[in-house]
Tab-separated table of C-alpha atoms and ligand atoms in Angstrom:
chain	number	residue	atom	x	y	z
B	1	GLN	CA	120.707	140.171	82.750
B	2	THR	CA	120.850	138.154	85.944
B	3	GLU	CA	124.222	136.809	87.003
B	4	ILE	CA	124.430	133.602	89.037
B	5	ILE	CA	127.527	133.030	91.140
B	6	LYS	CA	127.894	129.525	92.510
B	7	THR	CA	130.052	129.457	95.594
B	8	ASN	CA	130.093	128.387	99.167
B	9	ASN	CA	132.159	131.054	100.700
B	10	ASP	CA	134.014	133.265	98.382
B	11	ASP	CA	135.054	136.776	99.286
B	12	GLN	CA	134.678	138.144	95.799
B	13	ALA	CA	131.097	136.998	95.484
B	14	VAL	CA	130.268	138.368	98.906
B	15	GLU	CA	131.876	141.684	98.015
B	16	LYS	CA	130.010	141.930	94.772
B	17	ALA	CA	126.709	141.224	96.504
B	18	ALA	CA	127.452	143.726	99.264
B	19	LYS	CA	128.279	146.407	96.720
B	20	LEU	CA	125.007	145.932	94.861
B	21	LEU	CA	123.002	145.900	98.093
B	22	LYS	CA	124.664	149.087	99.314
B	23	LYS	CA	123.699	150.744	96.035
B	24	GLY	CA	120.084	149.831	96.724
B	25	GLU	CA	119.922	146.851	94.343
B	26	LEU	CA	118.373	143.425	94.970
B	27	VAL	CA	120.362	140.207	95.423
B	28	ALA	CA	118.934	136.711	95.846
B	29	ILE	CA	120.604	134.911	98.733
B	30	PRO	CA	120.622	131.324	99.967
B	31	THR	CA	119.356	130.626	103.459
B	32	GLU	CA	118.911	127.324	105.260
B	33	THR	CA	115.120	127.606	104.777
B	34	VAL	CA	114.468	128.960	101.290
B	35	TYR	CA	116.195	131.468	99.004
B	36	GLY	CA	115.557	135.078	99.947
B	37	LEU	CA	115.246	138.174	97.802
B	38	ALA	CA	117.329	140.677	99.715
B	39	ALA	CA	117.553	144.449	99.909
B	40	ASP	CA	119.065	146.825	102.441
B	41	ALA	CA	116.303	146.749	105.070
B	42	LEU	CA	116.934	150.356	106.073
B	43	ASN	CA	116.663	151.750	102.535
B	44	PRO	CA	112.998	152.315	101.646
B	45	GLU	CA	113.581	152.621	97.879
B	46	ALA	CA	115.528	149.375	97.840
B	47	VAL	CA	112.801	147.622	99.818
B	48	GLN	CA	110.177	148.901	97.362
B	49	LYS	CA	112.014	147.034	94.615
B	50	ILE	CA	111.393	143.745	96.413
B	51	PHE	CA	107.632	144.249	96.302
B	52	LYS	CA	107.839	145.143	92.639
B	53	ALA	CA	110.052	142.219	91.583
B	54	LYS	CA	107.876	139.669	93.382
B	55	GLY	CA	104.512	141.266	92.717
B	56	ARG	CA	104.001	141.195	96.471
B	57	PRO	CA	101.065	142.969	98.139
B	58	GLN	CA	102.272	146.071	99.953
B	59	ASP	CA	100.596	145.136	103.216
B	60	ASN	CA	102.802	142.108	103.805
B	61	PRO	CA	105.780	142.951	106.019
B	62	LEU	CA	109.281	141.577	105.462
B	63	ILE	CA	111.648	139.704	107.740
B	64	VAL	CA	114.886	141.525	108.548
B	65	HIS	CA	117.943	139.253	108.489
B	66	ILE	CA	120.884	140.043	110.727
B	67	GLY	CA	124.402	138.637	110.986
B	68	ALA	CA	125.128	139.443	114.618
B	69	GLN	CA	123.063	139.816	117.754
B	70	LYS	CA	124.203	143.394	118.262
B	71	ASP	CA	122.349	144.302	115.044
B	72	LEU	CA	119.106	143.543	116.834
B	73	GLU	CA	119.378	146.485	119.235
B	74	LYS	CA	119.179	149.177	116.609
B	75	LEU	CA	116.145	147.581	114.955
B	76	ILE	CA	113.945	147.344	118.030
B	77	SER	CA	112.557	149.684	120.658
B	78	GLU	CA	112.158	147.302	123.553
B	79	ILE	CA	114.373	145.349	125.881
B	80	VAL	CA	114.830	141.781	124.697
B	81	SER	CA	112.821	139.673	127.141
B	82	LYS	CA	114.315	136.694	128.960
B	83	ARG	CA	112.095	134.400	126.951
B	84	ALA	CA	113.214	135.917	123.634
B	85	GLN	CA	116.851	135.786	124.671
B	86	LYS	CA	116.525	132.129	125.538
B	87	LEU	CA	115.178	131.403	122.072
B	88	ILE	CA	117.870	133.502	120.433
B	89	ASP	CA	120.643	131.772	122.356
B	90	ASN	CA	119.385	128.380	121.363
B	91	TYR	CA	118.066	128.852	117.835
B	92	TRP	CA	120.068	131.631	116.159
B	93	PRO	CA	121.442	131.352	113.620
B	94	GLY	CA	118.549	129.246	112.394
B	95	PRO	CA	114.971	129.076	111.092
B	96	LEU	CA	113.270	131.082	113.840
B	97	THR	CA	111.849	134.584	113.360
B	98	LEU	CA	110.917	136.771	116.320
B	99	ILE	CA	108.621	139.800	116.355
B	100	PHE	CA	109.667	142.936	118.269
B	101	LYS	CA	108.479	146.532	118.614
B	102	LYS	CA	110.387	148.296	115.884
B	103	SER	CA	112.705	151.276	116.199
B	104	SER	CA	112.353	154.355	114.012
B	105	LEU	CA	115.332	153.155	111.968
B	106	VAL	CA	113.145	150.503	110.316
B	107	PRO	CA	111.247	152.116	107.451
B	108	ALA	CA	107.498	151.625	107.098
B	109	GLU	CA	108.148	149.902	103.761
B	110	THR	CA	109.966	147.075	105.538
B	111	SER	CA	107.373	146.563	108.257
B	112	ALA	CA	104.432	147.349	105.946
B	113	GLY	CA	103.318	150.079	108.297
B	114	LEU	CA	103.173	147.882	111.409
B	115	ASP	CA	104.868	149.079	114.583
B	116	THR	CA	106.637	145.746	114.882
B	117	VAL	CA	109.531	144.181	113.007
B	118	ALA	CA	110.264	140.520	112.307
B	119	VAL	CA	113.928	139.527	112.742
B	120	ARG	CA	115.979	136.417	112.222
B	121	MET	CA	119.600	135.343	111.870
B	122	PRO	CA	119.955	132.847	109.004
B	123	SER	CA	122.540	130.082	109.248
B	124	HIS	CA	123.665	129.580	105.659
B	125	PRO	CA	127.406	130.340	105.749
B	126	LEU	CA	127.435	132.389	102.564
B	127	THR	CA	124.622	134.665	103.679
B	128	LEU	CA	125.959	134.889	107.191
B	129	ALA	CA	129.307	135.985	105.711
B	130	LEU	CA	127.540	138.547	103.541
B	131	LEU	CA	125.676	139.991	106.519
B	132	GLN	CA	128.707	140.056	108.745
B	133	LYS	CA	131.180	141.460	106.231
B	134	SER	CA	128.835	144.100	104.826
B	135	GLY	CA	127.395	145.180	108.161
B	136	LEU	CA	124.028	145.398	106.412
B	137	VAL	CA	120.708	144.178	107.722
B	138	LEU	CA	118.712	142.643	104.903
B	139	ALA	CA	114.978	142.547	104.316
B	140	ALA	CA	114.250	139.315	102.471
B	141	PRO	CA	111.057	137.496	101.623
B	142	SER	CA	111.255	134.230	99.743
B	143	ALA	CA	112.721	134.841	96.274
B	144	ASN	CA	109.784	133.544	94.259
B	145	THR	CA	107.063	135.213	92.289
B	146	SER	CA	104.311	135.968	94.791
B	147	GLY	CA	101.952	133.039	95.241
B	148	TYR	CA	104.246	130.449	93.669
B	149	PRO	CA	106.128	127.745	95.646
B	150	SER	CA	109.129	129.138	97.494
B	151	PRO	CA	112.548	128.597	95.869
B	152	THR	CA	114.913	126.061	97.358
B	153	THR	CA	117.539	126.208	94.595
B	154	ALA	CA	119.158	129.040	92.636
B	155	GLU	CA	117.471	127.631	89.513
B	156	HIS	CA	114.061	128.178	91.074
B	157	VAL	CA	114.975	131.797	91.745
B	158	TYR	CA	116.224	132.216	88.203
B	159	ALA	CA	113.038	130.742	86.768
B	160	ASP	CA	110.944	133.329	88.611
B	161	LEU	CA	113.124	136.431	88.674
B	162	LYS	CA	115.459	136.293	85.694
B	163	ASN	CA	116.189	139.733	84.297
B	164	LYS	CA	114.441	141.373	87.233
B	165	ILE	CA	117.440	141.263	89.577
B	166	PRO	CA	121.174	141.658	88.919
B	167	LEU	CA	122.578	138.815	91.032
B	168	ILE	CA	121.761	135.403	92.495
B	169	LEU	CA	124.181	133.875	94.973
B	170	ASP	CA	123.950	130.130	94.448
B	171	GLY	CA	124.724	128.392	97.734
B	172	GLY	CA	123.246	125.027	96.783
B	173	ASN	CA	120.036	123.355	97.913
B	174	CYS	CA	118.316	124.690	101.015
B	175	GLU	CA	118.721	122.335	103.945
B	176	VAL	CA	115.387	122.916	105.658
B	177	GLY	CA	113.247	123.642	102.616
B	178	VAL	CA	110.358	125.441	104.340
B	179	GLU	CA	110.349	128.935	105.781
B	180	SER	CA	111.249	129.935	109.315
B	181	THR	CA	108.831	129.649	112.210
B	182	VAL	CA	107.478	133.097	113.096
B	183	ILE	CA	106.768	133.562	116.775
B	184	ASP	CA	105.273	136.537	118.602
B	185	LEU	CA	106.361	137.006	122.219
B	186	SER	CA	104.924	140.471	122.654
B	187	GLN	CA	101.916	139.232	124.642
B	188	LYS	CA	101.913	137.271	127.836
B	189	GLU	CA	101.154	134.155	125.904
B	190	ALA	CA	103.621	133.239	123.135
B	191	VAL	CA	101.974	132.622	119.760
B	192	VAL	CA	103.221	130.999	116.584
B	193	LEU	CA	102.143	133.196	113.670
B	194	ARG	CA	103.550	130.923	111.002
B	195	PRO	CA	104.564	127.309	111.578
B	196	GLY	CA	107.964	126.666	110.031
B	197	GLY	CA	111.290	124.890	110.065
B	198	ILE	CA	111.301	124.435	113.837
B	199	SER	CA	108.140	122.696	114.951
B	200	ARG	CA	105.736	124.302	117.379
B	201	GLU	CA	106.009	121.211	119.563
B	202	GLU	CA	109.747	121.585	119.853
B	203	LEU	CA	109.481	125.275	120.724
B	204	ALA	CA	106.759	124.677	123.314
B	205	GLU	CA	108.869	122.039	124.973
B	206	PHE	CA	111.924	124.254	124.902
B	207	LEU	CA	110.055	127.191	126.419
B	208	GLY	CA	108.189	124.979	128.851
B	209	GLU	CA	104.877	126.615	128.045
B	210	GLU	CA	101.817	126.297	125.860
B	211	LEU	CA	102.418	127.640	122.400
B	212	ARG	CA	99.313	128.402	120.443
B	213	LEU	CA	99.110	128.535	116.670
B	214	ASN	CA	97.179	131.633	115.755
B	215	ASN	CA	94.871	130.312	113.101
B	216	SER	CA	92.836	133.479	112.911
B	217	LEU	CA	95.695	134.717	110.765
B	218	ASP	CA	94.479	132.456	108.054
B	219	ASN	CA	91.266	134.420	107.824
B	220	ASP	CA	91.132	137.686	106.062
B	221	GLN	CA	89.820	139.565	109.078
B	222	ALA	CA	90.520	142.798	110.771
B	223	GLY	CA	93.188	142.112	113.326
B	224	VAL	CA	95.327	139.982	111.101
B	225	ILE	CA	98.666	139.955	112.843
B	226	SER	CA	100.826	138.285	110.242
B	227	PRO	CA	99.424	139.600	106.999
B	228	GLY	CA	101.280	137.076	104.875
B	229	MET	CA	99.144	134.271	106.229
B	230	LYS	CA	95.910	135.440	104.707
B	231	TYR	CA	96.532	134.709	101.055
B	232	ARG	CA	96.709	131.667	98.889
B	233	HIS	CA	100.334	130.748	98.763
B	234	TYR	CA	103.017	128.318	97.683
B	235	ALA	CA	100.810	127.124	94.848
B	236	PRO	CA	101.660	125.445	91.582
B	237	GLN	CA	99.674	126.463	88.511
B	238	LYS	CA	98.163	123.002	88.218
B	239	ASN	CA	95.489	122.014	90.679
B	240	LEU	CA	96.823	120.431	93.840
B	241	TYR	CA	94.633	118.184	95.987
B	242	ILE	CA	95.095	116.617	99.375
B	243	PHE	CA	94.922	112.839	99.156
B	244	GLU	CA	93.487	110.588	101.841
B	245	THR	CA	94.443	106.941	101.495
B	246	ALA	CA	90.884	105.962	102.379
B	247	LYS	CA	89.797	107.532	99.111
B	248	LYS	CA	92.304	105.810	96.879
B	249	ASP	CA	89.614	104.159	94.751
B	250	LEU	CA	88.369	107.565	93.707
B	251	LEU	CA	91.876	108.549	92.779
B	252	PHE	CA	92.414	105.530	90.573
B	253	LYS	CA	89.117	106.298	88.898
B	254	ARG	CA	90.165	109.875	88.314
B	255	ALA	CA	93.389	108.581	86.794
B	256	GLU	CA	91.379	107.125	83.933
B	257	GLU	CA	90.635	110.675	82.824
B	258	LYS	CA	93.566	112.733	83.993
B	259	LYS	CA	97.320	112.332	84.158
B	260	ILE	CA	97.933	112.330	87.866
B	261	ALA	CA	101.030	112.665	90.002
B	262	LEU	CA	100.805	111.514	93.602
B	263	ILE	CA	103.241	112.412	96.367
B	264	ILE	CA	103.121	109.884	99.219
B	265	SER	CA	105.290	108.389	101.928
B	266	ARG	CA	107.365	105.275	101.295
B	267	GLN	CA	105.156	103.404	103.746
B	268	THR	CA	101.858	104.179	102.063
B	269	GLU	CA	100.286	101.158	100.475
B	270	LEU	CA	98.089	101.676	97.459
B	271	GLY	CA	97.894	98.022	96.572
B	272	GLN	CA	96.523	98.354	93.067
B	273	GLN	CA	97.261	99.541	89.566
B	274	GLU	CA	100.067	101.828	90.620
B	275	GLU	CA	101.247	102.184	87.051
B	276	LYS	CA	98.186	104.302	86.325
B	277	LEU	CA	99.696	107.128	88.316
B	278	LYS	CA	103.026	108.857	88.508
B	279	ILE	CA	103.884	108.031	92.098
B	280	ILE	CA	106.542	109.883	94.019
B	281	ARG	CA	107.470	108.177	97.269
B	282	ALA	CA	109.148	111.215	98.746
B	283	TYR	CA	109.739	110.545	102.443
B	284	ASP	CA	109.556	108.162	105.355
B	285	ARG	CA	106.563	108.730	107.558
B	286	GLU	CA	108.645	109.153	110.666
B	287	ASN	CA	110.786	111.755	108.910
B	288	PRO	CA	108.691	114.618	107.514
B	289	ALA	CA	111.871	116.740	107.415
B	290	GLU	CA	112.703	114.897	104.224
B	291	LEU	CA	109.452	116.067	102.659
B	292	ALA	CA	110.083	119.595	103.941
B	293	ARG	CA	113.352	119.619	102.028
B	294	LYS	CA	111.677	118.454	98.838
B	295	LEU	CA	108.131	119.811	98.887
B	296	PHE	CA	108.510	123.077	96.988
B	297	ALA	CA	110.946	121.589	94.475
B	298	LEU	CA	108.524	118.735	93.783
B	299	LEU	CA	105.613	121.108	93.255
B	300	ARG	CA	107.652	123.116	90.781
B	301	GLU	CA	108.919	120.035	88.990
B	302	LEU	CA	105.459	118.504	88.614
B	303	ASP	CA	104.068	121.846	87.525
B	304	ASN	CA	106.552	121.827	84.648
B	305	ASP	CA	105.981	118.181	83.739
B	306	PRO	CA	103.854	117.883	80.585
B	307	GLU	CA	102.949	114.330	81.641
B	308	VAL	CA	101.113	115.634	84.699
B	309	GLU	CA	97.713	117.360	84.760
B	310	GLU	CA	96.800	117.205	88.435
B	311	ILE	CA	98.897	116.838	91.587
B	312	TYR	CA	97.823	114.951	94.709
B	313	ILE	CA	99.693	114.864	97.980
B	314	GLU	CA	99.049	112.616	100.917
B	315	GLU	CA	97.757	114.173	104.090
B	316	LEU	CA	100.316	114.168	106.922
B	317	ALA	CA	99.703	113.825	110.636
B	318	GLN	CA	99.714	117.343	112.112
B	319	GLU	CA	102.538	116.663	114.531
B	320	GLY	CA	105.989	118.170	114.571
B	321	LEU	CA	106.967	119.326	111.114
B	322	GLY	CA	103.773	117.713	109.819
B	323	GLU	CA	101.923	120.776	111.072
B	324	THR	CA	104.197	123.065	109.073
B	325	LEU	CA	103.889	120.931	105.970
B	326	MET	CA	100.103	120.728	106.170
B	327	ASN	CA	99.989	124.517	106.569
B	328	ARG	CA	101.878	124.914	103.276
B	329	ILE	CA	99.902	122.172	101.570
B	330	TYR	CA	96.508	123.585	102.578
B	331	LYS	CA	97.473	126.987	101.259
B	332	ALA	CA	98.883	125.597	98.049
B	333	ALA	CA	95.814	123.424	97.528
B	334	ALA	CA	93.228	126.147	98.047
B	335	ALA	CA	91.191	126.136	94.866
B	336	LYS	CA	91.906	129.152	92.725
B	337	ASP	CA	88.357	130.448	92.946
B	338	GLU	CA	88.490	130.108	96.699
B	339	ALA	CA	91.460	132.433	96.963
B	340	GLN	CA	90.905	134.897	99.724
B	341	PRO	CA	89.847	138.408	98.854
B	342	GLY	CA	92.362	141.164	99.367
B	343	GLY	CA	94.592	140.732	96.363
B	344	GLY	CA	94.654	136.997	95.981
B	345	ASP	CA	98.164	135.776	95.834
B	346	ASN	CA	101.141	136.601	97.876
B	347	SER	CA	104.662	135.721	98.599
V	1	TXA	O1	112.600	131.409	106.178
V	1	TXA	C1	112.131	132.523	105.983
V	1	TXA	O2	111.510	133.145	106.846
V	1	TXA	C2	112.341	133.130	104.589
V	1	TXA	C3	113.843	133.317	104.382
V	1	TXA	C4	114.160	134.060	103.107
V	1	TXA	O3	114.401	133.965	105.486
V	1	TXA	N1	111.634	134.360	104.466
V	1	TXA	C5	110.289	134.420	104.362
V	1	TXA	O4	109.775	135.684	104.193
V	1	TXA	O5	109.575	133.443	104.374
V	1	TXA	P1	108.309	135.975	103.697
V	1	TXA	O6	108.291	137.423	103.446
V	1	TXA	O7	107.975	135.089	102.556
V	1	TXA	O8	107.408	135.685	104.923
V	1	TXA	C6	107.429	136.522	106.061
V	1	TXA	C7	106.299	136.187	106.996
V	1	TXA	C8	104.969	136.632	106.417
V	1	TXA	O9	103.978	135.703	106.781
V	1	TXA	C9	104.771	137.980	107.104
V	1	TXA	O10	103.426	138.375	107.146
V	1	TXA	C10	105.351	137.701	108.475
V	1	TXA	O11	106.480	136.886	108.221
V	1	TXA	N2	105.789	138.934	109.130
V	1	TXA	C11	106.783	139.764	108.764
V	1	TXA	N3	106.865	140.828	109.581
V	1	TXA	C12	105.911	140.665	110.503
V	1	TXA	C13	105.475	141.421	111.630
V	1	TXA	N4	106.051	142.573	111.966
V	1	TXA	N5	104.453	140.942	112.357
V	1	TXA	C14	103.866	139.776	112.029
V	1	TXA	N6	104.220	139.008	110.972
V	1	TXA	C15	105.225	139.446	110.223
V	2	MG	MG1	107.205	133.707	101.079
């Protein structure tokens, strides 16, 4: 039985969650990005349960969530660089994850055997209260079944993990809607390992330096730095395709055979038989943050809609959050038989 407690900041709920976590149990927690499936990051048996509940490949390390900057010291075995501190001061709590050399306190289960650890301070008040009051540091991947779109509501978590975990803290809809940006500062040149809720452009400007996106992570090669990036991901069960407006005639033709849902911007003009499709005008072109908030929920909703057989989503310009969104969309749209070797799906 999975209990759901809906609250925004209630001591009893926080206490209950802390108690379970200290016993080595799992609790789903709201964050500003997506819901997380949390365990005590320093308890290897508890962390194992995360992999089991999600069906997550063992080689994919977890992010450790902290409630105070002083918690960082014990997790890492390096001095926080000026550059890292600048990012922390500006973006924590918030959707930015930093990679550090790990201390021996962090079990191999949490870091999937790497000698580094990913850390972030989430900003959702309920989870921040849980971290601060319990004193725990929490390992938490997104609280979905591995491979499926990340959860942005407590209902999404329940749909995937009911009866696998004792408690879901329902803190409402996630504000950002896509995962944190993961950035590696361990080399001379800073690298984004996963584009996320803070755009690479914004971070580059803030740091005043070039900020590369390490695309080699998308290939299943030796030397993968962020193992989570190598699998098909975020995907609905139905086939998802990327739609280019230039090819709209093809789409309308396809709609004669298949029940199609199409996610586009409010500015996109189709100019013909729109009633043949289920059209979702989800965002304004100049505001991809709106799509970020809705993307995973839309994919889940359309996946469950018996009136939809195939899902199409309009290609976005790869600027700002558009880069993050296209990263998720490409992964979700990868044809099932094109899934990368190495276990297929993942978190
Ligand atoms: O917004 C988020 O980051 C959410 C919420 C719950 O905080 N969490 C999340 O976790 O997205 P997860 O496990 O779904 O994704 C973690 C990503 C993966 O791509 C993983 O490979 C990468 O971070 N990662 C974790 N530890 C790493 C490390 N030591 N070095 C490189 N990449 C790491
Ligand atoms: Mg995930």
